mmCIF file of C-alpha atoms and ligand atoms in Angstrom:
data_model
loop_
_atom_site.group_PDB
_atom_site.id
_atom_site.type_symbol
_atom_site.label_atom_id
_atom_site.label_comp_id
_atom_site.label_asym_id
_atom_site.label_seq_id
_atom_site.Cartn_x
_atom_site.Cartn_y
_atom_site.Cartn_z
ATOM 1 C CA UNK A 21 9.579 -18.607 -55.206
ATOM 2 C CA UNK A 22 12.790 -18.114 -53.264
ATOM 3 C CA UNK A 23 12.407 -19.081 -49.597
ATOM 4 C CA UNK A 24 13.931 -16.305 -47.512
ATOM 5 C CA UNK A 25 14.152 -16.412 -43.703
ATOM 6 C CA UNK A 26 15.135 -13.697 -41.258
ATOM 7 C CA UNK A 27 17.090 -14.877 -38.212
ATOM 8 C CA UNK A 28 16.667 -11.958 -35.801
ATOM 9 C CA UNK A 29 18.612 -11.384 -32.615
ATOM 10 C CA UNK A 30 21.037 -9.228 -30.701
ATOM 11 C CA UNK A 31 24.051 -11.459 -31.312
ATOM 12 C CA UNK A 32 25.825 -9.783 -28.401
ATOM 13 C CA UNK A 33 27.974 -11.755 -29.192
ATOM 14 C CA UNK A 34 27.254 -14.513 -31.725
ATOM 15 C CA UNK A 35 27.650 -17.948 -30.117
ATOM 16 C CA UNK A 36 28.085 -21.509 -31.399
ATOM 17 C CA UNK A 37 24.359 -21.925 -30.732
ATOM 18 C CA UNK A 38 23.439 -19.153 -33.202
ATOM 19 C CA UNK A 39 25.946 -20.389 -35.767
ATOM 20 C CA UNK A 40 24.502 -23.897 -35.635
ATOM 21 C CA UNK A 41 20.888 -22.699 -36.076
ATOM 22 C CA UNK A 42 21.864 -20.741 -39.207
ATOM 23 C CA UNK A 43 23.730 -23.693 -40.724
ATOM 24 C CA UNK A 44 20.839 -26.032 -40.037
ATOM 25 C CA UNK A 45 18.363 -23.468 -41.344
ATOM 26 C CA UNK A 46 20.139 -23.500 -44.696
ATOM 27 C CA UNK A 47 18.669 -26.939 -45.355
ATOM 28 C CA UNK A 48 15.181 -25.393 -45.111
ATOM 29 C CA UNK A 49 15.633 -21.999 -46.766
ATOM 30 C CA UNK A 50 17.288 -20.693 -49.942
ATOM 31 C CA UNK A 51 18.589 -17.641 -48.141
ATOM 32 C CA UNK A 52 18.922 -16.543 -44.499
ATOM 33 C CA UNK A 53 19.262 -12.921 -43.443
ATOM 34 C CA UNK A 54 20.931 -12.748 -40.042
ATOM 35 C CA UNK A 55 19.313 -9.565 -38.763
ATOM 36 C CA UNK A 56 20.748 -7.665 -35.843
ATOM 37 C CA UNK A 57 17.908 -5.742 -34.237
ATOM 38 C CA UNK A 58 19.096 -2.375 -33.033
ATOM 39 C CA UNK A 59 17.158 -1.233 -29.985
ATOM 40 C CA UNK A 60 17.760 2.422 -29.035
ATOM 41 C CA UNK A 61 16.804 1.640 -25.403
ATOM 42 C CA UNK A 62 19.359 -1.185 -25.092
ATOM 43 C CA UNK A 63 22.928 -0.201 -25.702
ATOM 44 C CA UNK A 64 24.277 -3.733 -25.562
ATOM 45 C CA UNK A 65 27.667 -4.918 -24.364
ATOM 46 C CA UNK A 66 29.734 -5.226 -27.530
ATOM 47 C CA UNK A 67 29.438 -2.332 -30.034
ATOM 48 C CA UNK A 68 27.048 -3.032 -32.934
ATOM 49 C CA UNK A 69 29.801 -2.539 -35.547
ATOM 50 C CA UNK A 70 31.886 -5.169 -33.819
ATOM 51 C CA UNK A 71 28.982 -7.619 -33.596
ATOM 52 C CA UNK A 72 28.314 -7.163 -37.315
ATOM 53 C CA UNK A 73 31.986 -7.728 -38.152
ATOM 54 C CA UNK A 74 31.957 -11.002 -36.222
ATOM 55 C CA UNK A 75 28.772 -12.150 -37.974
ATOM 56 C CA UNK A 76 30.308 -11.302 -41.355
ATOM 57 C CA UNK A 77 33.451 -13.193 -40.453
ATOM 58 C CA UNK A 78 31.600 -16.311 -39.305
ATOM 59 C CA UNK A 79 29.446 -16.532 -42.452
ATOM 60 C CA UNK A 80 31.941 -15.152 -44.977
ATOM 61 C CA UNK A 81 32.057 -18.414 -46.966
ATOM 62 C CA UNK A 82 28.318 -18.927 -46.995
ATOM 63 C CA UNK A 83 26.919 -17.109 -50.018
ATOM 64 C CA UNK A 84 23.333 -17.799 -48.936
ATOM 65 C CA UNK A 85 23.705 -15.897 -45.655
ATOM 66 C CA UNK A 86 23.506 -12.120 -45.464
ATOM 67 C CA UNK A 87 24.018 -9.878 -42.455
ATOM 68 C CA UNK A 88 21.869 -6.795 -41.881
ATOM 69 C CA UNK A 89 20.932 -4.355 -39.121
ATOM 70 C CA UNK A 90 17.280 -3.420 -38.665
ATOM 71 C CA UNK A 91 15.153 -1.166 -36.483
ATOM 72 C CA UNK A 92 11.574 -1.576 -35.394
ATOM 73 C CA UNK A 93 9.307 -4.567 -35.806
ATOM 74 C CA UNK A 94 10.819 -7.789 -37.091
ATOM 75 C CA UNK A 95 7.746 -8.505 -39.252
ATOM 76 C CA UNK A 96 8.075 -5.104 -40.960
ATOM 77 C CA UNK A 97 11.687 -5.895 -41.717
ATOM 78 C CA UNK A 98 10.603 -9.269 -43.132
ATOM 79 C CA UNK A 99 8.273 -7.444 -45.540
ATOM 80 C CA UNK A 100 11.045 -5.053 -46.549
ATOM 81 C CA UNK A 101 13.380 -7.890 -47.499
ATOM 82 C CA UNK A 102 10.652 -10.203 -48.911
ATOM 83 C CA UNK A 103 11.174 -12.824 -46.226
ATOM 84 C CA UNK A 104 8.203 -15.099 -45.522
ATOM 85 C CA UNK A 105 9.845 -16.813 -42.545
ATOM 86 C CA UNK A 106 11.298 -15.881 -39.171
ATOM 87 C CA UNK A 107 13.815 -18.441 -37.934
ATOM 88 C CA UNK A 108 14.319 -18.877 -34.183
ATOM 89 C CA UNK A 109 16.260 -21.317 -32.025
ATOM 90 C CA UNK A 110 14.754 -23.117 -29.036
ATOM 91 C CA UNK A 111 16.887 -24.236 -26.112
ATOM 92 C CA UNK A 112 14.525 -24.690 -23.194
ATOM 93 C CA UNK A 113 10.905 -24.564 -22.090
ATOM 94 C CA UNK A 114 11.549 -20.957 -21.045
ATOM 95 C CA UNK A 115 12.590 -20.127 -24.623
ATOM 96 C CA UNK A 116 9.426 -21.815 -25.857
ATOM 97 C CA UNK A 117 7.141 -19.766 -23.598
ATOM 98 C CA UNK A 118 8.848 -16.536 -24.594
ATOM 99 C CA UNK A 119 8.815 -17.385 -28.303
ATOM 100 C CA UNK A 120 5.217 -18.584 -28.234
ATOM 101 C CA UNK A 121 3.945 -15.147 -27.213
ATOM 102 C CA UNK A 122 6.003 -13.306 -29.814
ATOM 103 C CA UNK A 123 5.268 -15.853 -32.543
ATOM 104 C CA UNK A 124 1.530 -15.866 -31.953
ATOM 105 C CA UNK A 125 1.301 -12.068 -31.796
ATOM 106 C CA UNK A 126 3.435 -11.725 -34.926
ATOM 107 C CA UNK A 127 1.015 -14.092 -36.662
ATOM 108 C CA UNK A 128 -1.832 -11.687 -35.894
ATOM 109 C CA UNK A 129 -0.061 -8.566 -37.124
ATOM 110 C CA UNK A 130 1.613 -10.252 -40.122
ATOM 111 C CA UNK A 131 -0.363 -13.373 -41.125
ATOM 112 C CA UNK A 132 1.797 -14.084 -44.170
ATOM 113 C CA UNK A 133 4.977 -14.528 -42.112
ATOM 114 C CA UNK A 134 5.586 -17.969 -40.553
ATOM 115 C CA UNK A 135 7.870 -18.433 -37.556
ATOM 116 C CA UNK A 136 9.946 -21.612 -37.795
ATOM 117 C CA UNK A 137 11.770 -23.075 -34.777
ATOM 118 C CA UNK A 138 14.819 -25.309 -34.737
ATOM 119 C CA UNK A 139 15.639 -27.163 -31.529
ATOM 120 C CA UNK A 140 19.136 -26.512 -30.278
ATOM 121 C CA UNK A 141 21.604 -29.385 -30.216
ATOM 122 C CA UNK A 142 21.871 -30.543 -26.556
ATOM 123 C CA UNK A 143 25.529 -29.511 -26.396
ATOM 124 C CA UNK A 144 24.579 -25.907 -27.249
ATOM 125 C CA UNK A 145 21.434 -25.600 -25.162
ATOM 126 C CA UNK A 146 23.258 -24.110 -22.160
ATOM 127 C CA UNK A 147 24.994 -21.440 -24.235
ATOM 128 C CA UNK A 148 23.548 -17.940 -24.054
ATOM 129 C CA UNK A 149 25.006 -14.614 -25.104
ATOM 130 C CA UNK A 150 24.175 -13.171 -21.688
ATOM 131 C CA UNK A 151 26.310 -15.729 -19.820
ATOM 132 C CA UNK A 152 29.068 -15.343 -22.414
ATOM 133 C CA UNK A 153 29.006 -11.582 -21.693
ATOM 134 C CA UNK A 154 29.222 -12.192 -17.952
ATOM 135 C CA UNK A 155 32.220 -14.480 -18.349
ATOM 136 C CA UNK A 156 33.898 -11.955 -20.667
ATOM 137 C CA UNK A 157 33.155 -9.015 -18.355
ATOM 138 C CA UNK A 158 34.965 -10.810 -15.544
ATOM 139 C CA UNK A 159 37.952 -11.807 -17.635
ATOM 140 C CA UNK A 160 37.037 -15.480 -18.204
ATOM 141 C CA UNK A 161 37.715 -17.565 -21.297
ATOM 142 C CA UNK A 162 34.726 -17.585 -23.700
ATOM 143 C CA UNK A 163 36.403 -19.472 -26.542
ATOM 144 C CA UNK A 164 34.410 -22.694 -25.974
ATOM 145 C CA UNK A 165 31.124 -20.859 -26.584
ATOM 146 C CA UNK A 166 31.830 -18.682 -29.618
ATOM 147 C CA UNK A 167 32.373 -19.877 -33.213
ATOM 148 C CA UNK A 168 35.770 -21.548 -33.637
ATOM 149 C CA UNK A 169 36.683 -19.059 -36.388
ATOM 150 C CA UNK A 170 36.415 -16.085 -33.999
ATOM 151 C CA UNK A 171 38.931 -14.599 -31.619
ATOM 152 C CA UNK A 172 37.346 -12.313 -29.026
ATOM 153 C CA UNK A 173 39.802 -10.975 -26.493
HETATM 154 P P1 ADP B 17 17.358 -12.101 -28.605
HETATM 155 O O1 ADP B 17 17.934 -10.791 -28.168
HETATM 156 O O2 ADP B 17 16.238 -12.008 -29.596
HETATM 157 O O3 ADP B 17 17.089 -13.106 -27.486
HETATM 158 P P2 ADP B 17 19.689 -13.635 -29.239
HETATM 159 O O4 ADP B 17 20.809 -13.038 -30.011
HETATM 160 O O5 ADP B 17 19.951 -13.956 -27.818
HETATM 161 O O6 ADP B 17 18.503 -12.672 -29.477
HETATM 162 O O7 ADP B 17 19.164 -14.972 -29.941
HETATM 163 C C1 ADP B 17 18.678 -15.008 -31.265
HETATM 164 C C2 ADP B 17 18.026 -16.356 -31.530
HETATM 165 O O8 ADP B 17 18.964 -17.397 -31.324
HETATM 166 C C3 ADP B 17 16.852 -16.701 -30.605
HETATM 167 O O9 ADP B 17 15.904 -17.439 -31.355
HETATM 168 C C4 ADP B 17 17.459 -17.572 -29.566
HETATM 169 O O10 ADP B 17 16.513 -18.457 -28.987
HETATM 170 C C5 ADP B 17 18.453 -18.346 -30.414
HETATM 171 N N1 ADP B 17 19.546 -18.869 -29.613
HETATM 172 C C6 ADP B 17 20.326 -18.215 -28.730
HETATM 173 N N2 ADP B 17 21.243 -19.035 -28.175
HETATM 174 C C7 ADP B 17 21.038 -20.255 -28.743
HETATM 175 C C8 ADP B 17 21.645 -21.538 -28.567
HETATM 176 N N3 ADP B 17 22.634 -21.727 -27.699
HETATM 177 N N4 ADP B 17 21.161 -22.579 -29.295
HETATM 178 C C9 ADP B 17 20.140 -22.388 -30.161
HETATM 179 N N5 ADP B 17 19.514 -21.203 -30.366
HETATM 180 C C10 ADP B 17 19.961 -20.155 -29.662
#
């Protein structure tokens, strides 16, 4: 059976940390769906269409990666797309605590879906979309934190 993983997130914007987790995940899964969760209560910083365009650009040469937008529960989306795995990245102990709660509760509501964690490379563990947004908002240079193929002005 094809091993399909969903990599959910806001990707506001995609960073080198996200990119690396997807590439490393491809050694575990046949296909990865990078899934941008649209939350009606959170507008986000960059427009969704723009975030999707960047994701498509970054993974354009990777046939085993697809980009999708979803609404609602991640586990419901996994069922819709026949994914048995949720892929998440771990940077810090704080990430672990946050992910543990979500992962364990998801296991109760959707026992057939496994959450799989990949530890961030040390050089990416300080990178977060929220700090990238702050730097961008104040006119700083974010190029060291976003995928090398992207130009965000
Ligand atoms: P969310 O809104 O769910 O926090 P993000 O877009 O910030 O979504 O992150 C999506 C996933 O990528 C999460 O599993 C997060 O831990 C992981 N991630 C974010 N930044 C990095 C990084 N620098 N290195 C590794 N994983 C990361």
